[in-house]
Short mmCIF file of C-alpha atoms in Angstrom, two decimals:
data_model
loop_
_atom_site.label_atom_id
_atom_site.label_comp_id
_atom_site.label_asym_id
_atom_site.label_seq_id
_atom_site.Cartn_x
_atom_site.Cartn_y
_atom_site.Cartn_z
CA GLU A 1 148.10 129.13 79.85
CA ILE A 2 148.15 125.49 77.75
CA VAL A 3 144.66 123.88 77.56
CA LEU A 4 144.65 119.98 77.52
CA THR A 5 141.63 118.93 75.74
CA GLN A 6 140.43 115.01 76.09
CA SER A 7 138.18 112.78 74.09
CA PRO A 8 135.84 111.56 74.25
CA ALA A 9 134.68 112.49 77.73
CA THR A 10 133.09 108.95 78.05
CA LEU A 11 134.64 105.83 76.53
CA SER A 12 131.86 102.73 77.15
CA LEU A 13 133.88 99.62 76.58
CA SER A 14 133.73 95.81 77.41
CA PRO A 15 136.44 94.21 79.41
CA GLY A 16 138.71 92.76 76.91
CA GLU A 17 138.57 95.40 74.50
CA ARG A 18 140.96 97.90 73.51
CA ALA A 19 140.74 101.60 75.05
CA THR A 20 142.25 104.55 73.14
CA LEU A 21 142.08 108.01 74.57
CA SER A 22 143.11 111.05 73.38
CA CYS A 23 145.16 114.09 74.78
CA ARG A 24 145.09 117.65 72.86
CA ALA A 25 147.52 120.59 73.73
CA SER A 26 146.73 124.21 72.58
CA GLN A 27 150.57 124.21 72.09
CA THR A 28 153.34 122.23 71.99
CA VAL A 29 154.16 120.28 75.37
CA SER A 30 156.95 118.62 73.53
CA SER A 31 156.97 115.17 75.46
CA TYR A 32 156.40 116.48 78.85
CA LEU A 33 153.10 114.94 79.31
CA ALA A 34 151.56 112.24 81.99
CA TRP A 35 148.80 110.20 82.36
CA TYR A 36 146.94 109.57 85.73
CA GLN A 37 144.06 107.28 86.36
CA GLN A 38 141.44 108.01 89.36
CA LYS A 39 139.21 105.94 90.83
CA PRO A 40 136.23 107.20 92.92
CA GLY A 41 137.00 108.43 96.35
CA GLN A 42 140.81 107.60 95.77
CA ALA A 43 143.86 109.70 94.76
CA PRO A 44 144.80 110.06 91.53
CA ARG A 45 147.80 107.31 90.58
CA LEU A 46 150.79 108.36 87.88
CA LEU A 47 150.76 105.69 84.99
CA ILE A 48 152.73 106.90 82.40
CA TYR A 49 155.14 110.30 82.69
CA ASP A 50 157.02 112.05 79.48
CA THR A 51 154.84 110.85 77.23
CA SER A 52 155.90 106.80 76.85
CA ASN A 53 157.74 105.89 80.38
CA ARG A 54 155.32 103.79 82.38
CA VAL A 55 155.85 103.93 86.34
CA THR A 56 157.03 100.88 87.86
CA ASP A 57 154.41 98.39 88.79
CA ILE A 58 152.13 99.77 86.08
CA PRO A 59 150.91 96.85 84.13
CA ALA A 60 152.28 96.61 80.45
CA ARG A 61 148.75 96.73 78.69
CA PHE A 62 149.13 100.48 79.52
CA SER A 63 150.99 102.52 77.08
CA GLY A 64 151.30 106.22 75.79
CA SER A 65 152.32 107.54 72.83
CA GLY A 66 152.48 110.93 70.79
CA SER A 67 154.59 113.99 70.72
CA GLY A 68 154.00 117.97 70.07
CA THR A 69 150.36 118.44 70.34
CA ASP A 70 148.58 115.26 70.17
CA PHE A 71 148.88 112.21 72.85
CA THR A 72 147.30 108.84 73.04
CA LEU A 73 146.98 106.44 76.17
CA THR A 74 146.31 102.95 75.08
CA ILE A 75 144.91 100.23 77.56
CA SER A 76 145.21 97.03 75.38
CA SER A 77 142.92 94.72 76.78
CA LEU A 78 140.78 96.22 79.64
CA GLU A 79 140.53 94.29 82.90
CA PRO A 80 138.12 95.30 85.42
CA GLU A 81 140.19 97.50 87.82
CA ASP A 82 140.87 99.60 84.95
CA PHE A 83 137.29 101.25 84.64
CA ALA A 84 138.31 104.78 85.87
CA VAL A 85 138.96 108.20 84.86
CA TYR A 86 141.54 109.19 83.41
CA TYR A 87 143.59 112.52 83.13
CA CYS A 88 146.42 113.87 80.73
CA HIS A 89 148.72 116.57 82.60
CA GLN A 90 151.35 118.72 81.20
CA ARG A 91 154.31 120.35 82.48
CA TYR A 92 156.37 122.02 79.52
CA THR A 93 154.81 125.65 80.57
CA GLY A 94 153.10 125.55 83.72
CA TYR A 95 151.08 122.76 84.92
CA THR A 96 147.65 122.09 83.79
CA PHE A 97 145.29 118.92 83.65
CA GLY A 98 142.82 117.92 81.09
CA PRO A 99 139.43 117.22 81.83
CA GLY A 100 139.23 113.80 81.66
CA THR A 101 137.94 110.62 80.30
CA LYS A 102 135.75 108.55 81.88
CA VAL A 103 136.03 104.63 80.63
CA ASP A 104 133.12 103.05 82.21
CA ILE A 105 131.74 99.59 81.46
CA LYS A 106 129.35 98.70 78.61
CA GLN B 1 156.09 102.77 102.27
CA VAL B 2 155.74 106.41 101.32
CA GLN B 3 152.95 108.23 103.26
CA LEU B 4 151.23 111.64 102.52
CA VAL B 5 148.82 112.71 104.86
CA GLU B 6 147.09 115.87 104.63
CA SER B 7 144.99 117.93 107.42
CA GLY B 8 143.73 121.04 108.23
CA GLY B 9 140.75 121.37 106.13
CA GLY B 10 137.32 122.48 106.86
CA VAL B 11 134.45 125.19 106.83
CA VAL B 12 135.24 128.73 106.67
CA GLN B 13 133.47 131.57 105.56
CA PRO B 14 134.82 133.76 102.01
CA GLY B 15 137.67 136.22 102.98
CA ARG B 16 139.41 133.93 105.78
CA SER B 17 142.24 131.99 105.95
CA LEU B 18 143.26 128.44 106.27
CA ARG B 19 146.53 126.46 106.64
CA LEU B 20 146.71 122.89 105.18
CA SER B 21 149.39 120.63 106.28
CA CYS B 22 150.53 117.42 104.69
CA VAL B 23 153.08 115.07 106.78
CA ALA B 24 155.55 112.78 104.68
CA SER B 25 156.93 109.75 105.63
CA GLY B 26 158.32 106.66 104.11
CA PHE B 27 161.05 108.74 101.67
CA THR B 28 163.76 111.51 102.33
CA PHE B 29 161.62 114.65 102.12
CA SER B 30 164.18 116.94 101.86
CA ASN B 31 165.21 115.32 98.24
CA HIS B 32 161.75 115.73 96.84
CA GLY B 33 159.81 118.80 95.06
CA MET B 34 156.03 118.98 96.48
CA GLN B 35 153.03 119.93 94.94
CA TRP B 36 149.45 120.57 95.60
CA VAL B 37 146.93 119.77 93.30
CA ARG B 38 143.07 120.35 94.31
CA GLN B 39 139.53 118.99 92.71
CA ALA B 40 136.21 120.50 93.21
CA PRO B 41 133.63 118.21 93.79
CA GLY B 42 132.65 116.31 90.76
CA LYS B 43 135.22 118.26 88.76
CA ALA B 44 138.67 117.82 87.02
CA LEU B 45 141.99 117.94 88.86
CA GLU B 46 143.80 121.45 89.17
CA TRP B 47 147.07 122.22 89.83
CA VAL B 48 147.69 124.57 92.38
CA ALA B 49 151.10 125.03 93.41
CA LEU B 50 154.85 123.66 93.90
CA ILE B 51 157.87 124.14 95.75
CA TRP B 52 161.34 122.68 94.88
CA TYR B 53 163.02 120.31 97.10
CA ASP B 54 165.09 122.72 98.57
CA GLY B 55 162.66 125.55 98.77
CA SER B 56 164.36 127.60 96.56
CA HIS B 57 161.47 127.90 94.20
CA GLU B 58 157.78 128.49 94.19
CA ASN B 59 155.25 128.37 91.25
CA TYR B 60 151.39 129.22 91.59
CA ALA B 61 148.45 128.64 89.38
CA ASP B 62 147.02 131.97 88.37
CA SER B 63 143.91 131.57 90.08
CA VAL B 64 145.80 131.33 93.75
CA LYS B 65 148.95 133.55 92.91
CA GLY B 66 148.94 136.24 95.55
CA ARG B 67 146.47 134.34 98.05
CA PHE B 68 148.09 130.97 98.45
CA THR B 69 151.75 130.47 99.83
CA ILE B 70 153.49 126.69 99.50
CA SER B 71 156.34 125.98 102.15
CA ARG B 72 157.99 123.12 103.68
CA ASP B 73 159.54 122.14 106.72
CA ASP B 74 162.02 119.64 106.05
CA SER B 75 162.88 119.03 109.97
CA LYS B 76 159.31 118.03 110.49
CA ASN B 77 158.80 116.29 107.00
CA THR B 78 155.88 119.07 106.28
CA LEU B 79 154.55 120.53 103.40
CA TYR B 80 152.28 123.31 103.84
CA LEU B 81 149.65 125.80 101.79
CA GLN B 82 148.43 128.57 103.49
CA MET B 83 145.25 129.92 101.74
CA ASP B 84 144.05 133.59 102.42
CA SER B 85 141.33 135.63 101.13
CA LEU B 86 139.29 132.46 100.38
CA ARG B 87 136.59 132.30 97.91
CA VAL B 88 133.70 130.19 97.13
CA GLU B 89 135.68 128.87 94.07
CA ASP B 90 138.54 127.48 96.20
CA THR B 91 136.10 124.84 97.52
CA ALA B 92 137.93 121.31 97.09
CA VAL B 93 139.61 118.40 98.10
CA TYR B 94 143.48 119.56 98.39
CA HIS B 95 146.21 116.61 97.76
CA CYS B 96 149.64 116.90 98.39
CA ALA B 97 151.93 114.95 96.12
CA LYS B 98 155.78 114.26 95.84
CA ASP B 99 157.71 113.86 92.86
CA LEU B 100 157.88 110.59 91.21
CA SER B 101 162.06 110.80 91.78
CA ALA B 102 163.96 113.60 93.13
CA GLY B 103 163.61 116.59 90.52
CA SER B 104 161.29 114.92 88.10
CA GLY B 105 158.58 117.20 88.30
CA TRP B 106 155.71 114.73 88.01
CA SER B 107 153.57 113.76 90.89
CA GLY B 108 154.55 110.18 91.58
CA ALA B 109 152.69 109.62 95.11
CA TRP B 110 149.34 111.31 96.30
CA GLY B 111 147.91 111.72 99.89
CA GLN B 112 143.94 111.05 100.24
CA GLY B 113 143.30 114.97 100.39
CA THR B 114 141.50 117.00 103.03
CA LEU B 115 138.42 118.97 102.04
CA VAL B 116 138.20 122.70 102.15
CA THR B 117 134.73 124.14 102.04
CA VAL B 118 134.22 127.78 101.71
CA SER B 119 130.65 128.99 102.21
CA SER B 120 129.20 132.13 104.28
#
């Protein structure tokens, strides 16, 4: 099973700051990686798929990059509604999620 | 708009069975692969199972293989998850999700979930 590791576990930032979230796979997932956002009491929302493709209606401040085993989700300037938990997800071999990164307000 | 509404959750004893349903609307159900993903209280997401748009292929997480069965009824726009031999560690909110686009494999829309509690 491919294990996804996310870092940091918690990211404390202020609105307007840049957020950089990391996801590392235990073996290559090629470009088959996605990012989800989840707010308390809500279902997850798909933000980015196939490493860098933004879903329709997702703001341009969200971007994804990487390949193979190392991936990054960047939020260029945090808005108040961006404080949430972010999960990476691979479907290259089986399907697994990372443990999540919580982005909270500093 | 796309709507996915899960039902069938509840409290059940270890070893018993439960069947979850997910009624879909707002899209052509028969064109889309569907998945179940669960989330134990306070924990991360865990992928459970998927079924192709035509029902020809299923895949399961190792943790549920042999105990859970995913199925679909396109005439009712409904996805199911039959859960047998339930364990305490199956306690979670179960979400159904649809492919972002036909054949994409990514879960682009999710239901709010139904809570399954396995406890004696």
